[in-house]
Tab-separated table of C-alpha atoms and ligand atoms in Angstrom:
chain	number	residue	atom	x	y	z
A	1	MET	CA	114.064	93.278	90.980
A	2	ALA	CA	116.880	95.663	89.889
A	3	ALA	CA	114.191	97.623	87.819
A	4	ALA	CA	111.727	97.038	90.384
A	5	THR	CA	114.331	98.179	93.147
A	6	ALA	CA	115.512	101.220	91.001
A	7	SER	CA	112.001	103.199	91.873
A	8	GLY	CA	113.436	106.662	93.730
A	9	LEU	CA	116.663	104.797	93.654
A	10	GLN	CA	117.997	108.540	91.957
A	11	ILE	CA	115.983	110.305	93.879
A	12	ALA	CA	118.852	113.287	94.969
A	13	ARG	CA	116.373	114.528	97.621
A	14	VAL	CA	119.257	115.429	100.441
A	15	ARG	CA	116.961	114.075	104.069
A	16	PRO	CA	118.100	114.427	107.694
A	17	TYR	CA	119.669	111.852	108.481
A	18	VAL	CA	116.837	109.916	111.255
A	19	PRO	CA	118.199	107.277	113.363
A	20	SER	CA	116.213	103.849	112.785
A	21	ARG	CA	114.438	104.008	115.348
A	22	GLY	CA	112.285	106.608	117.123
A	23	PHE	CA	112.426	106.825	121.264
A	24	SER	CA	108.824	105.564	122.361
A	25	LYS	CA	107.127	107.533	125.270
A	26	ALA	CA	106.728	104.490	127.083
A	27	ARG	CA	110.538	104.135	126.784
A	28	ALA	CA	110.994	107.128	127.761
A	29	GLY	CA	108.690	106.317	131.089
A	30	ALA	CA	110.376	103.305	131.523
A	31	ALA	CA	113.310	105.009	131.947
A	32	LEU	CA	111.897	107.017	134.946
A	33	VAL	CA	109.817	104.098	136.454
A	34	ASP	CA	112.878	103.335	138.362
A	35	SER	CA	114.151	106.661	139.783
A	36	LYS	CA	110.333	107.743	140.874
A	37	ARG	CA	108.956	104.354	142.061
A	38	ILE	CA	106.064	104.779	139.181
A	39	THR	CA	103.546	101.950	137.929
A	40	HIS	CA	103.697	101.125	135.039
A	41	SER	CA	99.863	101.635	134.800
A	42	GLU	CA	100.412	104.510	135.829
A	43	LEU	CA	103.421	104.618	133.077
A	44	ARG	CA	101.155	104.982	131.066
A	45	SER	CA	98.132	107.656	131.325
A	46	SER	CA	98.389	110.615	130.170
A	47	GLU	CA	99.233	112.404	132.832
A	48	PHE	CA	102.764	110.633	133.184
A	49	VAL	CA	102.907	111.167	129.909
A	50	SER	CA	102.988	114.735	130.017
A	51	SER	CA	105.004	114.947	132.943
A	52	VAL	CA	107.829	112.938	131.120
A	53	ARG	CA	107.858	114.600	127.793
A	54	PRO	CA	110.619	117.145	128.863
A	55	PHE	CA	112.670	113.882	129.950
A	56	TYR	CA	111.802	112.307	126.928
A	57	GLN	CA	112.193	115.432	124.341
A	58	SER	CA	115.936	115.918	125.955
A	59	ILE	CA	117.088	111.963	125.749
A	60	ARG	CA	115.326	111.543	122.037
A	61	THR	CA	117.717	114.786	121.171
A	62	GLN	CA	121.288	113.483	123.119
A	63	ALA	CA	120.500	109.995	122.282
A	64	SER	CA	119.916	110.878	118.103
A	65	ARG	CA	123.137	113.085	118.378
A	66	SER	CA	125.010	110.563	120.057
A	67	VAL	CA	124.334	107.657	117.169
A	68	LYS	CA	125.110	111.158	114.480
A	69	ALA	CA	128.550	110.664	115.951
A	70	VAL	CA	129.112	107.214	116.086
A	71	THR	CA	127.495	107.191	112.692
A	72	LYS	CA	129.924	110.481	111.532
A	73	ALA	CA	132.625	108.568	113.149
A	74	MET	CA	131.748	105.879	110.922
A	75	SER	CA	132.241	107.699	108.022
A	76	GLY	CA	135.613	109.018	108.858
A	77	MET	CA	134.087	112.821	108.524
A	78	SER	CA	134.946	115.528	111.323
A	79	ASP	CA	132.068	117.786	112.065
A	80	ASN	CA	133.890	120.354	109.314
A	81	GLY	CA	133.909	117.608	106.866
A	82	ALA	CA	137.664	117.095	107.101
A	83	ALA	CA	138.494	113.540	107.160
A	84	SER	CA	139.934	112.397	110.132
A	85	GLY	CA	140.532	109.184	112.368
A	86	LEU	CA	140.471	105.468	111.327
A	87	SER	CA	137.497	104.748	108.901
A	88	ILE	CA	135.438	101.719	108.273
A	89	ASP	CA	135.984	101.572	104.558
A	90	LEU	CA	133.703	98.763	102.325
A	91	ARG	CA	133.687	100.317	99.351
A	92	GLY	CA	133.676	97.846	96.318
A	93	LYS	CA	133.061	95.138	98.629
A	94	LYS	CA	129.253	93.623	98.173
A	95	ALA	CA	126.991	92.533	100.816
A	96	PHE	CA	124.197	89.716	100.636
A	97	ILE	CA	121.928	90.221	103.389
A	98	ALA	CA	119.131	88.013	104.077
A	99	GLY	CA	116.068	88.958	106.387
A	100	VAL	CA	115.118	92.080	105.015
A	101	ALA	CA	111.433	92.811	104.459
A	102	ASP	CA	110.655	96.592	105.843
A	103	ASP	CA	112.491	99.311	107.568
A	104	ASN	CA	111.636	98.530	111.302
A	105	GLY	CA	115.090	95.358	111.806
A	106	TYR	CA	118.213	94.879	112.481
A	107	GLY	CA	118.474	93.706	108.534
A	108	TRP	CA	117.896	97.336	107.096
A	109	ALA	CA	119.977	98.630	109.842
A	110	ILE	CA	123.028	96.665	109.261
A	111	ALA	CA	122.135	97.171	105.263
A	112	LYS	CA	122.605	101.063	105.929
A	113	CYS	CA	125.215	101.051	107.672
A	114	LEU	CA	127.539	98.911	105.500
A	115	ALA	CA	126.534	100.865	102.543
A	116	ALA	CA	127.162	103.830	104.681
A	117	ALA	CA	130.259	102.481	104.514
A	118	GLY	CA	130.611	102.182	101.054
A	119	ALA	CA	129.483	98.624	100.348
A	120	GLU	CA	127.087	97.357	97.214
A	121	ILE	CA	124.034	96.327	99.069
A	122	ILE	CA	122.117	92.512	97.648
A	123	ILE	CA	119.124	91.258	99.918
A	124	GLY	CA	117.765	88.283	100.143
A	125	THR	CA	113.444	88.498	101.379
A	126	TRP	CA	111.938	85.914	102.599
A	127	VAL	CA	109.221	84.670	99.917
A	128	PRO	CA	106.145	85.697	101.588
A	129	VAL	CA	106.899	89.037	102.443
A	130	MET	CA	108.926	89.624	99.159
A	131	LYS	CA	105.398	91.616	97.544
A	132	ILE	CA	104.646	93.834	99.950
A	133	PHE	CA	108.609	94.780	100.353
A	134	GLU	CA	108.908	94.942	96.353
A	135	THR	CA	105.496	97.047	96.575
A	136	SER	CA	106.149	99.430	99.563
A	137	PHE	CA	110.016	100.147	98.412
A	138	LYS	CA	108.193	101.380	94.831
A	139	ARG	CA	105.860	103.570	96.532
A	140	GLY	CA	108.962	105.721	98.266
A	141	LYS	CA	107.545	104.200	101.488
A	142	PHE	CA	111.483	103.763	102.747
A	143	ASP	CA	112.698	106.919	101.272
A	144	GLU	CA	112.896	108.757	104.169
A	145	SER	CA	114.631	105.641	106.383
A	146	ARG	CA	117.155	105.106	103.158
A	147	VAL	CA	118.562	108.409	104.224
A	148	LEU	CA	122.471	107.530	104.461
A	149	PRO	CA	124.719	110.013	106.782
A	150	ASN	CA	126.103	112.045	103.733
A	151	GLY	CA	122.406	112.366	102.281
A	152	SER	CA	121.938	110.129	99.584
A	153	LEU	CA	119.559	107.639	99.242
A	154	MET	CA	120.961	104.071	99.926
A	155	GLU	CA	120.893	101.724	96.695
A	156	ILE	CA	119.671	98.181	96.733
A	157	THR	CA	121.404	96.461	93.861
A	158	LYS	CA	118.635	93.369	94.172
A	159	VAL	CA	116.630	91.793	96.053
A	160	TYR	CA	116.278	87.646	95.625
A	161	PRO	CA	113.594	86.317	97.037
A	162	LEU	CA	114.716	83.505	99.306
A	163	ASP	CA	113.334	80.968	102.152
A	164	ALA	CA	116.085	79.881	104.243
A	165	ALA	CA	114.550	76.846	105.909
A	166	PHE	CA	114.660	74.842	102.740
A	167	ASP	CA	117.821	73.962	100.889
A	168	ASN	CA	116.936	73.062	97.422
A	169	LEU	CA	113.871	72.122	95.560
A	170	GLU	CA	113.583	68.357	97.141
A	171	ASP	CA	113.097	70.010	100.735
A	172	VAL	CA	110.178	71.680	99.425
A	173	PRO	CA	107.158	69.960	100.873
A	174	GLU	CA	103.682	70.226	98.255
A	175	ASP	CA	101.732	72.989	100.318
A	176	VAL	CA	104.816	75.002	100.260
A	177	LYS	CA	105.099	74.769	96.293
A	178	SER	CA	101.880	75.464	96.308
A	179	ASN	CA	100.992	77.963	98.400
A	180	LYS	CA	99.479	81.439	96.518
A	181	ARG	CA	101.991	83.594	98.546
A	182	TYR	CA	104.746	81.266	97.000
A	183	ALA	CA	103.220	81.761	93.043
A	184	GLY	CA	104.863	83.643	90.603
A	185	PHE	CA	108.400	83.289	92.367
A	186	SER	CA	111.219	80.222	91.476
A	187	ASN	CA	114.625	79.773	92.610
A	188	TRP	CA	114.111	80.891	96.205
A	189	THR	CA	115.978	77.944	98.234
A	190	VAL	CA	119.105	78.176	99.718
A	191	GLN	CA	121.662	76.504	97.132
A	192	GLU	CA	119.247	78.357	93.614
A	193	VAL	CA	119.696	81.557	95.544
A	194	ALA	CA	123.728	81.135	96.151
A	195	GLU	CA	123.735	80.540	92.137
A	196	LEU	CA	121.796	83.399	91.462
A	197	VAL	CA	124.582	85.722	92.873
A	198	LYS	CA	127.322	83.744	91.957
A	199	GLN	CA	125.432	84.224	88.365
A	200	ASP	CA	125.117	87.937	88.351
A	201	PHE	CA	127.832	88.934	90.666
A	202	GLY	CA	130.538	86.537	90.904
A	203	SER	CA	131.527	86.868	94.073
A	204	ILE	CA	130.420	88.717	97.549
A	205	ASP	CA	132.734	89.431	100.417
A	206	ILE	CA	130.075	89.912	103.534
A	207	LEU	CA	126.967	87.619	104.406
A	208	VAL	CA	124.749	88.904	107.081
A	209	HIS	CA	122.019	86.486	108.456
A	210	SER	CA	119.321	88.392	110.015
A	211	LEU	CA	116.398	86.043	110.034
A	212	ALA	CA	114.133	83.891	112.316
A	213	ASN	CA	111.478	81.823	113.042
A	214	GLY	CA	109.769	80.450	115.857
A	215	PRO	CA	105.880	79.224	114.592
A	216	GLU	CA	105.644	78.340	118.275
A	217	VAL	CA	107.233	81.048	120.220
A	218	SER	CA	104.725	82.295	122.127
A	219	LYS	CA	104.648	78.902	123.883
A	220	PRO	CA	106.940	77.885	127.247
A	221	LEU	CA	109.448	74.958	126.423
A	222	LEU	CA	107.271	72.697	127.639
A	223	GLU	CA	104.239	73.139	125.876
A	224	THR	CA	106.227	73.100	122.374
A	225	SER	CA	105.835	70.186	120.115
A	226	ARG	CA	108.699	68.925	117.952
A	227	LYS	CA	107.292	69.958	115.242
A	228	GLY	CA	107.758	73.744	116.281
A	229	TYR	CA	111.083	73.214	117.874
A	230	LEU	CA	111.995	71.501	115.112
A	231	ALA	CA	111.028	74.397	112.940
A	232	ALA	CA	112.847	77.299	115.070
A	233	LEU	CA	115.720	75.323	114.594
A	234	SER	CA	115.617	75.032	110.683
A	235	ALA	CA	114.662	78.888	110.355
A	236	SER	CA	116.799	80.247	112.306
A	237	SER	CA	119.677	78.476	112.643
A	238	TYR	CA	119.888	75.885	110.538
A	239	SER	CA	119.585	78.532	107.966
A	240	PHE	CA	122.677	79.869	108.901
A	241	VAL	CA	124.555	76.814	108.542
A	242	SER	CA	123.027	76.325	104.904
A	243	LEU	CA	123.206	80.230	103.719
A	244	LEU	CA	127.106	79.679	104.781
A	245	LYS	CA	127.868	76.457	103.116
A	246	TYR	CA	126.310	77.643	100.371
A	247	PHE	CA	127.805	80.465	99.952
A	248	LEU	CA	131.189	80.004	100.785
A	249	PRO	CA	133.028	79.204	97.691
A	250	ILE	CA	131.733	83.134	96.597
A	251	ILE	CA	132.572	84.583	99.485
A	252	LYS	CA	136.105	85.683	98.840
A	253	PRO	CA	138.941	85.185	100.865
A	254	GLY	CA	139.456	87.512	104.119
A	255	GLY	CA	135.782	88.202	102.975
A	256	SER	CA	132.927	87.704	106.657
A	257	SER	CA	129.433	86.638	107.699
A	258	ILE	CA	127.919	88.097	110.634
A	259	SER	CA	124.289	86.598	112.545
A	260	LEU	CA	121.928	88.216	115.574
A	261	THR	CA	121.600	86.454	118.178
A	262	TYR	CA	119.630	86.696	121.345
A	263	ILE	CA	120.213	86.880	125.467
A	264	ALA	CA	118.057	84.295	125.552
A	265	SER	CA	120.575	81.891	124.327
A	266	GLU	CA	122.546	81.670	127.530
A	267	ARG	CA	119.937	83.539	130.413
A	268	ILE	CA	116.223	82.697	131.038
A	269	ILE	CA	114.195	85.154	129.259
A	270	PRO	CA	110.635	83.441	129.819
A	271	GLY	CA	107.925	84.001	126.790
A	272	TYR	CA	111.024	83.602	124.891
A	273	GLY	CA	109.750	80.567	123.957
A	274	GLY	CA	109.232	77.474	121.032
A	275	GLY	CA	112.223	76.676	120.982
A	276	MET	CA	113.848	80.032	119.822
A	277	SER	CA	115.809	80.484	122.947
A	278	SER	CA	116.991	77.006	121.816
A	279	ALA	CA	118.333	78.294	118.471
A	280	LYS	CA	119.760	81.242	119.214
A	281	ALA	CA	122.382	78.748	121.388
A	282	ALA	CA	122.742	76.514	118.260
A	283	LEU	CA	123.348	79.571	116.606
A	284	GLU	CA	125.977	81.040	118.941
A	285	SER	CA	127.439	77.489	119.236
A	286	ASP	CA	127.583	77.244	114.988
A	287	THR	CA	129.146	80.768	115.220
A	288	ARG	CA	132.199	79.202	117.431
A	289	VAL	CA	132.425	75.758	114.720
A	290	LEU	CA	132.134	76.889	111.379
A	291	ALA	CA	134.766	79.915	112.684
A	292	PHE	CA	137.319	77.066	112.582
A	293	GLU	CA	135.806	75.520	109.159
A	294	ALA	CA	135.208	78.795	107.381
A	295	GLY	CA	138.722	80.434	108.581
A	296	ARG	CA	140.487	77.126	107.937
A	297	ARG	CA	138.632	76.496	104.358
A	298	ARG	CA	138.918	80.054	102.898
A	299	ASN	CA	139.862	82.389	105.242
A	300	ILE	CA	136.288	83.589	106.300
A	301	ARG	CA	135.712	85.143	109.460
A	302	VAL	CA	131.618	83.998	111.282
A	303	ASN	CA	130.827	86.138	114.022
A	304	THR	CA	127.375	86.901	115.714
A	305	ILE	CA	125.863	89.677	117.335
A	306	SER	CA	123.983	89.589	120.452
A	307	ALA	CA	121.573	92.434	120.350
A	308	GLY	CA	119.330	94.168	123.197
A	309	PRO	CA	115.666	94.015	122.603
A	310	LEU	CA	113.839	95.970	118.920
A	311	GLY	CA	110.651	96.484	118.050
A	312	SER	CA	111.012	95.523	115.029
A	313	ARG	CA	107.975	92.714	113.165
A	314	ALA	CA	109.706	89.823	114.214
A	315	ALA	CA	109.914	90.453	117.984
A	316	LYS	CA	106.109	92.244	117.416
A	317	ALA	CA	104.583	89.211	116.612
A	318	ILE	CA	106.806	87.512	120.205
A	319	GLY	CA	104.005	89.866	121.817
A	320	PHE	CA	106.219	90.926	125.019
A	321	ILE	CA	108.626	93.193	122.949
A	322	ASP	CA	107.846	96.558	124.425
A	323	ARG	CA	108.130	95.531	128.506
A	324	MET	CA	111.854	93.929	127.512
A	325	ILE	CA	112.404	97.334	126.073
A	326	GLU	CA	110.923	98.964	129.154
A	327	TYR	CA	112.981	96.630	131.309
A	328	SER	CA	116.140	96.908	129.185
A	329	ALA	CA	116.004	101.163	129.519
A	330	VAL	CA	115.314	100.718	133.605
A	331	ASN	CA	118.146	97.834	133.919
A	332	ALA	CA	120.727	98.228	131.480
A	333	PRO	CA	124.168	99.696	132.580
A	334	LEU	CA	123.214	102.334	129.823
A	335	GLN	CA	119.575	104.142	130.550
A	336	LYS	CA	119.525	105.067	126.376
A	337	GLU	CA	117.039	104.057	124.069
A	338	LEU	CA	119.005	101.198	121.369
A	339	PHE	CA	118.990	102.396	118.357
A	340	ALA	CA	118.655	99.505	115.550
A	341	ASP	CA	122.037	101.451	113.458
A	342	GLU	CA	123.919	100.607	116.956
A	343	VAL	CA	123.595	97.252	116.252
A	344	GLY	CA	124.380	98.388	112.156
A	345	ASN	CA	127.614	100.175	113.284
A	346	ALA	CA	129.335	97.168	115.024
A	347	ALA	CA	127.953	95.170	112.306
A	348	ALA	CA	129.516	97.450	110.075
A	349	PHE	CA	132.789	96.675	112.163
A	350	LEU	CA	133.193	93.298	112.329
A	351	VAL	CA	133.142	92.665	108.802
A	352	SER	CA	135.437	95.504	108.385
A	353	PRO	CA	138.957	94.732	107.434
A	354	LEU	CA	139.390	96.618	111.114
A	355	ALA	CA	137.913	93.238	112.772
A	356	SER	CA	140.720	91.008	110.495
A	357	ALA	CA	141.251	88.854	114.180
A	358	ILE	CA	138.268	88.881	114.905
A	359	THR	CA	136.402	85.526	114.709
A	360	GLY	CA	133.996	82.904	116.287
A	361	THR	CA	132.557	85.680	118.955
A	362	VAL	CA	129.599	86.886	120.354
A	363	THR	CA	129.687	90.099	120.456
A	364	TYR	CA	127.003	92.345	122.537
A	365	VAL	CA	125.353	95.154	121.573
A	366	ASP	CA	122.488	95.877	124.163
A	367	ASN	CA	123.655	98.788	126.452
A	368	GLY	CA	125.540	96.560	128.824
A	369	LEU	CA	122.576	94.568	129.878
A	370	HIS	CA	123.771	91.222	129.244
A	371	ALA	CA	126.121	92.245	132.363
A	372	MET	CA	123.861	92.268	134.706
A	373	GLY	CA	123.215	89.877	137.662
A	374	VAL	CA	120.126	91.510	138.939
A	375	GLY	CA	117.271	93.783	137.645
A	376	ILE	CA	117.918	96.399	139.552
A	377	ASP	CA	114.163	97.311	139.085
A	378	SER	CA	113.386	94.898	141.865
A	379	PRO	CA	111.794	95.725	145.347
A	380	VAL	CA	115.121	94.052	146.908
A	381	PHE	CA	117.031	97.127	145.770
A	382	ALA	CA	114.369	99.828	147.256
A	383	GLU	CA	116.716	101.411	149.514
A	384	LEU	CA	120.077	100.807	147.746
A	385	ALA	CA	121.566	104.011	145.985
A	386	ILE	CA	121.683	102.654	142.460
A	387	PRO	CA	123.067	105.899	140.046
A	388	LYS	CA	119.765	106.760	138.509
A	389	ALA	CA	120.887	107.805	134.693
A	390	GLU	CA	122.456	111.577	133.826
A	391	THR	CA	121.286	111.680	130.548
A	392	SER	CA	123.895	115.311	130.275
A	393	LYS	CA	126.447	112.255	130.528
A	394	VAL	CA	125.262	111.174	126.615
A	395	PRO	CA	128.442	112.320	124.418
A	396	ALA	CA	126.860	115.258	122.211
B	1	NAD	N1	113.997	92.415	117.566
B	1	NAD	C1	114.653	92.134	118.672
B	1	NAD	O1	114.410	92.475	119.948
B	1	NAD	C2	116.112	91.066	118.598
B	1	NAD	C3	116.731	90.939	119.473
B	1	NAD	C4	118.082	89.933	119.250
B	1	NAD	C5	118.072	89.378	118.536
B	1	NAD	N2	117.269	89.382	117.442
B	1	NAD	C6	117.354	89.186	116.334
B	1	NAD	O2	117.691	89.648	115.009
B	1	NAD	C7	117.367	89.052	113.854
B	1	NAD	C8	116.062	89.849	113.168
B	1	NAD	O3	115.237	89.743	113.123
B	1	NAD	P1	114.474	91.559	114.157
B	1	NAD	O4	113.808	91.347	115.405
B	1	NAD	O5	115.129	92.916	113.571
B	1	NAD	O6	113.081	91.530	112.580
B	1	NAD	P2	113.089	90.999	111.200
B	1	NAD	O7	111.226	91.283	111.751
B	1	NAD	O8	113.104	93.080	110.656
B	1	NAD	O9	113.969	90.380	110.614
B	1	NAD	C9	113.627	88.960	110.301
B	1	NAD	C10	113.288	88.522	109.225
B	1	NAD	O10	113.267	87.397	108.951
B	1	NAD	C11	113.184	86.790	107.796
B	1	NAD	N3	112.208	85.523	107.583
B	1	NAD	C12	111.259	84.700	108.700
B	1	NAD	N4	111.658	83.538	108.161
B	1	NAD	C13	112.425	83.375	107.070
B	1	NAD	C14	113.019	82.174	105.834
B	1	NAD	N5	112.531	80.763	106.271
B	1	NAD	N6	113.196	82.425	105.091
B	1	NAD	C15	114.581	83.713	105.269
B	1	NAD	N7	114.199	84.949	105.895
B	1	NAD	C16	113.286	84.713	106.784
B	1	NAD	C17	111.247	88.122	108.192
B	1	NAD	O11	110.758	88.174	106.866
B	1	NAD	C18	112.100	89.303	108.200
B	1	NAD	O12	112.051	90.160	107.305
B	1	NAD	C19	116.688	87.805	114.205
B	1	NAD	O13	117.348	86.698	113.902
B	1	NAD	C20	116.125	87.862	115.335
B	1	NAD	O14	116.435	86.649	115.986
B	1	NAD	C21	116.437	90.589	117.141
């Protein structure tokens, strides 16, 4: 795969840096719903879309500037290019990131931010989507979103096929072994991938778990089957335990791991079903226990990021992600789009030596939505003077 992923890697095209997600009109409109008391069907009308365009353009420009400022700060460069301040330095470190299959999700954004900080990127991609990821990569489909703040393209040293729901070959049932989407791939269970990474790289410094799967996610918990619930736990929570277990011997002492969780673990989010809320609760609890065990055994840190809603491929499969993004835009303390890069930057900090005393934590990167006790778009608050977004205050 080194050869396959190398396609386009050497292209020295310098393109302007683009944040990992664009700002959608619907989301810009959503930010106005509260202030103008507009219904969601009006929100989708073309007149409304044209009326919010200037607001949309201004918030997009400012949010994009803000992300550039954060990324620039991360790379330790001031506007005039001089080295300045405290920077995240991951040069010489190797990161294995499990759960990247396109350029839309958090895994990709984390890979980019770690690469921007100087880390070498190694990826684990779910077997059924490995071919499409390889082909898209080779055809340059991701080239634009591979551009790093310094203008170079993110390089991926190697991509391994991985199914984190299986520890070793004995675990794999016949129907998966004979599934045509797995044909042509081998050594993709967690233990086998860890062994291959050891053979190829000797050791790593950073382990990222950015994957989840719940086959019955669209079902309420009361309608979820035992099989569906356990599948969600297996793919979304135990997969992290397993990855850490098999990679632990090759993570250098002082290294770090990170996973992605969601607020549905601790608050009710109707629609995030099929046992996925339970899976995220398990992941957060395991973060604490594993922080103790991995810390004592090998001085490895374990943290998780509770990320706000993002329109990734996995989230779109759940079906209500646009509504969650709108809800966040209207109700979060920070009325701006959440960029995947902001989660990537937080991940880069948490796995860096700057966070050397941070372990066992859940870090919220969600524009502050987790801190709200009520949804301020409720009619109950119609008469209250709630401060509206002042986009001019977004730092330039
Ligand atoms: N998108 C959101 O709104 C949101 C919010 C909070 C947390 N998260 C979490 O972020 C993480 C990344 O998800 P995302 O939303 O960026 O979507 P994504 O689609 O980019 O990532 C999910 C990845 O998991 C992979 N995957 C699924 N089953 C797998 C398996 N058995 N083995 C290996 N890989 C497997 C998929 O191929 C995909 O690449 C997940 O843990 C998700 O729960 C997402």
